[in-house]
PDB file of C-alpha atoms in Angstrom:
ATOM      1  CA  UNK S   1       8.395 -16.252   0.323  1.00  0.00           C
ATOM      2  CA  UNK S   2       5.732 -13.677   1.167  1.00  0.00           C
ATOM      3  CA  UNK S   3       2.534 -13.326  -0.912  1.00  0.00           C
ATOM      4  CA  UNK S   4       1.015 -10.077  -1.242  1.00  0.00           C
ATOM      5  CA  UNK S   5      -2.715  -9.205  -2.138  1.00  0.00           C
ATOM      6  CA  UNK S   6      -3.577  -5.619  -2.814  1.00  0.00           C
ATOM      7  CA  UNK S   7      -7.325  -4.394  -2.605  1.00  0.00           C
ATOM      8  CA  UNK S   8      -9.275  -0.948  -2.600  1.00  0.00           C
ATOM      9  CA  UNK S   9      -8.353   0.796  -6.177  1.00  0.00           C
ATOM     10  CA  UNK S  10     -11.183   2.341  -8.011  1.00  0.00           C
ATOM     11  CA  UNK S  11     -12.275   5.448 -10.083  1.00  0.00           C
ATOM     12  CA  UNK S  12     -12.587   8.616  -8.212  1.00  0.00           C
ATOM     13  CA  UNK S  13     -12.770  12.262  -8.954  1.00  0.00           C
ATOM     14  CA  UNK S  14     -10.046  14.644  -8.291  1.00  0.00           C
ATOM     15  CA  UNK S  15      -9.988  15.788  -4.874  1.00  0.00           C
ATOM     16  CA  UNK S  16     -11.525  12.609  -3.772  1.00  0.00           C
ATOM     17  CA  UNK S  17      -9.800   9.851  -1.163  1.00  0.00           C
ATOM     18  CA  UNK S  18      -9.290   6.063  -1.682  1.00  0.00           C
ATOM     19  CA  UNK S  19      -7.643   3.638   0.919  1.00  0.00           C
ATOM     20  CA  UNK S  20      -5.795   0.643  -0.361  1.00  0.00           C
ATOM     21  CA  UNK S  21      -5.109  -2.443   1.540  1.00  0.00           C
ATOM     22  CA  UNK S  22      -2.286  -4.963   1.076  1.00  0.00           C
ATOM     23  CA  UNK S  23      -2.694  -8.177   2.763  1.00  0.00           C
ATOM     24  CA  UNK S  24       0.668 -10.330   3.267  1.00  0.00           C
ATOM     25  CA  UNK S  25       1.372 -14.028   4.243  1.00  0.00           C
ATOM     26  CA  UNK S  26       4.173 -16.362   4.411  1.00  0.00           C
ATOM     27  CA  UNK S  27       6.557 -14.803   6.831  1.00  0.00           C
ATOM     28  CA  UNK S  28       6.557 -12.750  10.110  1.00  0.00           C
ATOM     29  CA  UNK S  29       4.991  -9.692   8.979  1.00  0.00           C
ATOM     30  CA  UNK S  30       6.776  -7.432  11.420  1.00  0.00           C
ATOM     31  CA  UNK S  31      10.207  -8.632  10.332  1.00  0.00           C
ATOM     32  CA  UNK S  32      10.120  -6.515   7.057  1.00  0.00           C
ATOM     33  CA  UNK S  33       9.456  -3.190   6.015  1.00  0.00           C
ATOM     34  CA  UNK S  34       6.540  -2.455   3.414  1.00  0.00           C
ATOM     35  CA  UNK S  35       6.411  -0.034   0.597  1.00  0.00           C
ATOM     36  CA  UNK S  36       3.899   1.154  -1.925  1.00  0.00           C
ATOM     37  CA  UNK S  37       5.085   2.011  -5.455  1.00  0.00           C
ATOM     38  CA  UNK S  38       3.108   2.922  -8.491  1.00  0.00           C
ATOM     39  CA  UNK S  39       3.373   2.849 -12.679  1.00  0.00           C
ATOM     40  CA  UNK S  40       1.475   4.924 -14.780  1.00  0.00           C
ATOM     41  CA  UNK S  41       1.146   3.832 -18.488  1.00  0.00           C
ATOM     42  CA  UNK S  42       4.476   4.756 -20.431  1.00  0.00           C
ATOM     43  CA  UNK S  43       6.473   5.407 -17.199  1.00  0.00           C
ATOM     44  CA  UNK S  44       8.690   3.572 -14.859  1.00  0.00           C
ATOM     45  CA  UNK S  45       7.854   2.276 -11.524  1.00  0.00           C
ATOM     46  CA  UNK S  46       8.186   4.664  -8.799  1.00  0.00           C
ATOM     47  CA  UNK S  47       8.611   4.780  -5.295  1.00  0.00           C
ATOM     48  CA  UNK S  48       5.425   6.214  -3.281  1.00  0.00           C
ATOM     49  CA  UNK S  49       5.877   5.449   0.576  1.00  0.00           C
ATOM     50  CA  UNK S  50       7.292   3.018   2.718  1.00  0.00           C
ATOM     51  CA  UNK S  51       7.060   2.063   6.516  1.00  0.00           C
ATOM     52  CA  UNK S  52       9.035   0.242   8.856  1.00  0.00           C
ATOM     53  CA  UNK S  53       8.457  -3.172  10.554  1.00  0.00           C
ATOM     54  CA  UNK S  54       7.365  -1.554  13.640  1.00  0.00           C
ATOM     55  CA  UNK S  55       5.386   0.977  11.986  1.00  0.00           C
ATOM     56  CA  UNK S  56       7.637   3.951  12.718  1.00  0.00           C
ATOM     57  CA  UNK S  57       9.607   5.773  11.065  1.00  0.00           C
ATOM     58  CA  UNK S  58       7.695   6.281   7.226  1.00  0.00           C
ATOM     59  CA  UNK S  59       9.012   7.912   4.101  1.00  0.00           C
ATOM     60  CA  UNK S  60       7.259   9.536   1.145  1.00  0.00           C
ATOM     61  CA  UNK S  61       7.918  10.917  -2.017  1.00  0.00           C
ATOM     62  CA  UNK S  62       7.649  14.482  -2.461  1.00  0.00           C
ATOM     63  CA  UNK S  63       4.939  14.188  -4.888  1.00  0.00           C
ATOM     64  CA  UNK S  64       2.498  12.723  -2.186  1.00  0.00           C
ATOM     65  CA  UNK S  65       3.791  14.317   0.805  1.00  0.00           C
ATOM     66  CA  UNK S  66       0.794  15.656   3.148  1.00  0.00           C
ATOM     67  CA  UNK S  67      -1.826  13.817   1.060  1.00  0.00           C
ATOM     68  CA  UNK S  68      -0.877  10.198   1.492  1.00  0.00           C
ATOM     69  CA  UNK S  69      -0.633   8.352   4.652  1.00  0.00           C
ATOM     70  CA  UNK S  70       0.983   4.644   5.014  1.00  0.00           C
ATOM     71  CA  UNK S  71       0.188   2.655   7.982  1.00  0.00           C
ATOM     72  CA  UNK S  72       0.315  -0.937   9.085  1.00  0.00           C
ATOM     73  CA  UNK S  73      -1.588  -3.384  11.426  1.00  0.00           C
ATOM     74  CA  UNK S  74       1.107  -6.117  12.162  1.00  0.00           C
ATOM     75  CA  UNK S  75      -1.900  -8.002  13.904  1.00  0.00           C
ATOM     76  CA  UNK S  76      -3.690  -8.255  10.636  1.00  0.00           C
ATOM     77  CA  UNK S  77      -0.459  -8.655   8.498  1.00  0.00           C
ATOM     78  CA  UNK S  78      -2.014  -5.623   6.492  1.00  0.00           C
ATOM     79  CA  UNK S  79      -0.586  -2.227   5.333  1.00  0.00           C
ATOM     80  CA  UNK S  80      -2.577   0.614   4.320  1.00  0.00           C
ATOM     81  CA  UNK S  81      -2.397   3.604   2.024  1.00  0.00           C
ATOM     82  CA  UNK S  82      -4.578   6.542   2.481  1.00  0.00           C
ATOM     83  CA  UNK S  83      -4.860   8.793  -0.328  1.00  0.00           C
ATOM     84  CA  UNK S  84      -6.252  12.146   0.149  1.00  0.00           C
ATOM     85  CA  UNK S  85      -6.907  15.168  -2.412  1.00  0.00           C
ATOM     86  CA  UNK S  86      -6.182  12.984  -5.353  1.00  0.00           C
ATOM     87  CA  UNK S  87      -5.161  14.397  -8.548  1.00  0.00           C
ATOM     88  CA  UNK S  88      -5.220  13.087 -12.326  1.00  0.00           C
ATOM     89  CA  UNK S  89      -1.238  12.710 -11.985  1.00  0.00           C
ATOM     90  CA  UNK S  90      -1.974  10.128  -9.256  1.00  0.00           C
ATOM     91  CA  UNK S  91      -3.455   7.632 -11.895  1.00  0.00           C
ATOM     92  CA  UNK S  92      -1.479   4.479 -11.759  1.00  0.00           C
ATOM     93  CA  UNK S  93      -1.434   1.100 -10.862  1.00  0.00           C
ATOM     94  CA  UNK S  94      -0.462   0.822  -7.133  1.00  0.00           C
ATOM     95  CA  UNK S  95       1.811  -2.217  -6.158  1.00  0.00           C
ATOM     96  CA  UNK S  96       2.783  -3.026  -2.876  1.00  0.00           C
ATOM     97  CA  UNK S  97       5.937  -4.614  -1.693  1.00  0.00           C
ATOM     98  CA  UNK S  98       7.587  -6.410   0.912  1.00  0.00           C
ATOM     99  CA  UNK S  99      11.410  -5.440   1.892  1.00  0.00           C
ATOM    100  CA  UNK S 100      13.973  -7.717   2.882  1.00  0.00           C
ATOM    101  CA  UNK S 101      14.836  -5.804   5.781  1.00  0.00           C
ATOM    102  CA  UNK S 102      12.668  -4.249   8.698  1.00  0.00           C
ATOM    103  CA  UNK S 103      13.444  -0.496   7.844  1.00  0.00           C
ATOM    104  CA  UNK S 104      12.275   2.008   5.416  1.00  0.00           C
ATOM    105  CA  UNK S 105      13.484   1.592   1.909  1.00  0.00           C
ATOM    106  CA  UNK S 106      12.647   3.714  -1.272  1.00  0.00           C
ATOM    107  CA  UNK S 107      14.977   1.531  -3.853  1.00  0.00           C
ATOM    108  CA  UNK S 108      12.811  -1.265  -5.275  1.00  0.00           C
ATOM    109  CA  UNK S 109      15.921  -3.547  -5.328  1.00  0.00           C
ATOM    110  CA  UNK S 110      15.495  -3.832  -1.748  1.00  0.00           C
ATOM    111  CA  UNK S 111      11.956  -5.454  -1.970  1.00  0.00           C
ATOM    112  CA  UNK S 112      12.086  -8.982  -2.726  1.00  0.00           C
ATOM    113  CA  UNK S 113       8.228  -9.617  -2.854  1.00  0.00           C
ATOM    114  CA  UNK S 114       5.532  -7.688  -5.141  1.00  0.00           C
ATOM    115  CA  UNK S 115       2.052  -7.896  -5.356  1.00  0.00           C
ATOM    116  CA  UNK S 116      -0.216  -7.863  -8.486  1.00  0.00           C
ATOM    117  CA  UNK S 117      -1.024  -4.176  -8.059  1.00  0.00           C
ATOM    118  CA  UNK S 118      -4.634  -2.335  -8.142  1.00  0.00           C
ATOM    119  CA  UNK S 119      -5.558   0.200 -10.430  1.00  0.00           C
ATOM    120  CA  UNK S 120      -6.306   3.592  -9.040  1.00  0.00           C
ATOM    121  CA  UNK S 121      -7.739   6.259 -11.823  1.00  0.00           C
ATOM    122  CA  UNK S 122      -8.411   9.751 -10.907  1.00  0.00           C
ATOM    123  CA  UNK S 123     -10.718  11.919 -13.320  1.00  0.00           C
ATOM    124  CA  UNK S 124     -10.566  15.537 -13.831  1.00  0.00           C
TER     125      UNK S 124
END
């Protein structure tokens, strides 16, 4: 079973940047894809971005394309989410997830381990 721990959330002004990290343990990290999802108050969890086990390819939801970048360091068992030009509508709990397979997945049903989440708040 994979354990995931996120860090790096916080409060930032609109236009600012944050980098989230997600440290994984429990199985060979490069064997599975990783994803980031987010959930805002009163809304359903939504897909943000994902990366394959090897680091390429990646996929992004339309609202974050060009602003967010996912990456991973398999030597450190860590996946990152760099968020630039943040907007108030990006405010949410950001949750990393480990996939069952090594490729990119946007369907949350294809992930079998989830972190606790880290809060990102963007003020206007």
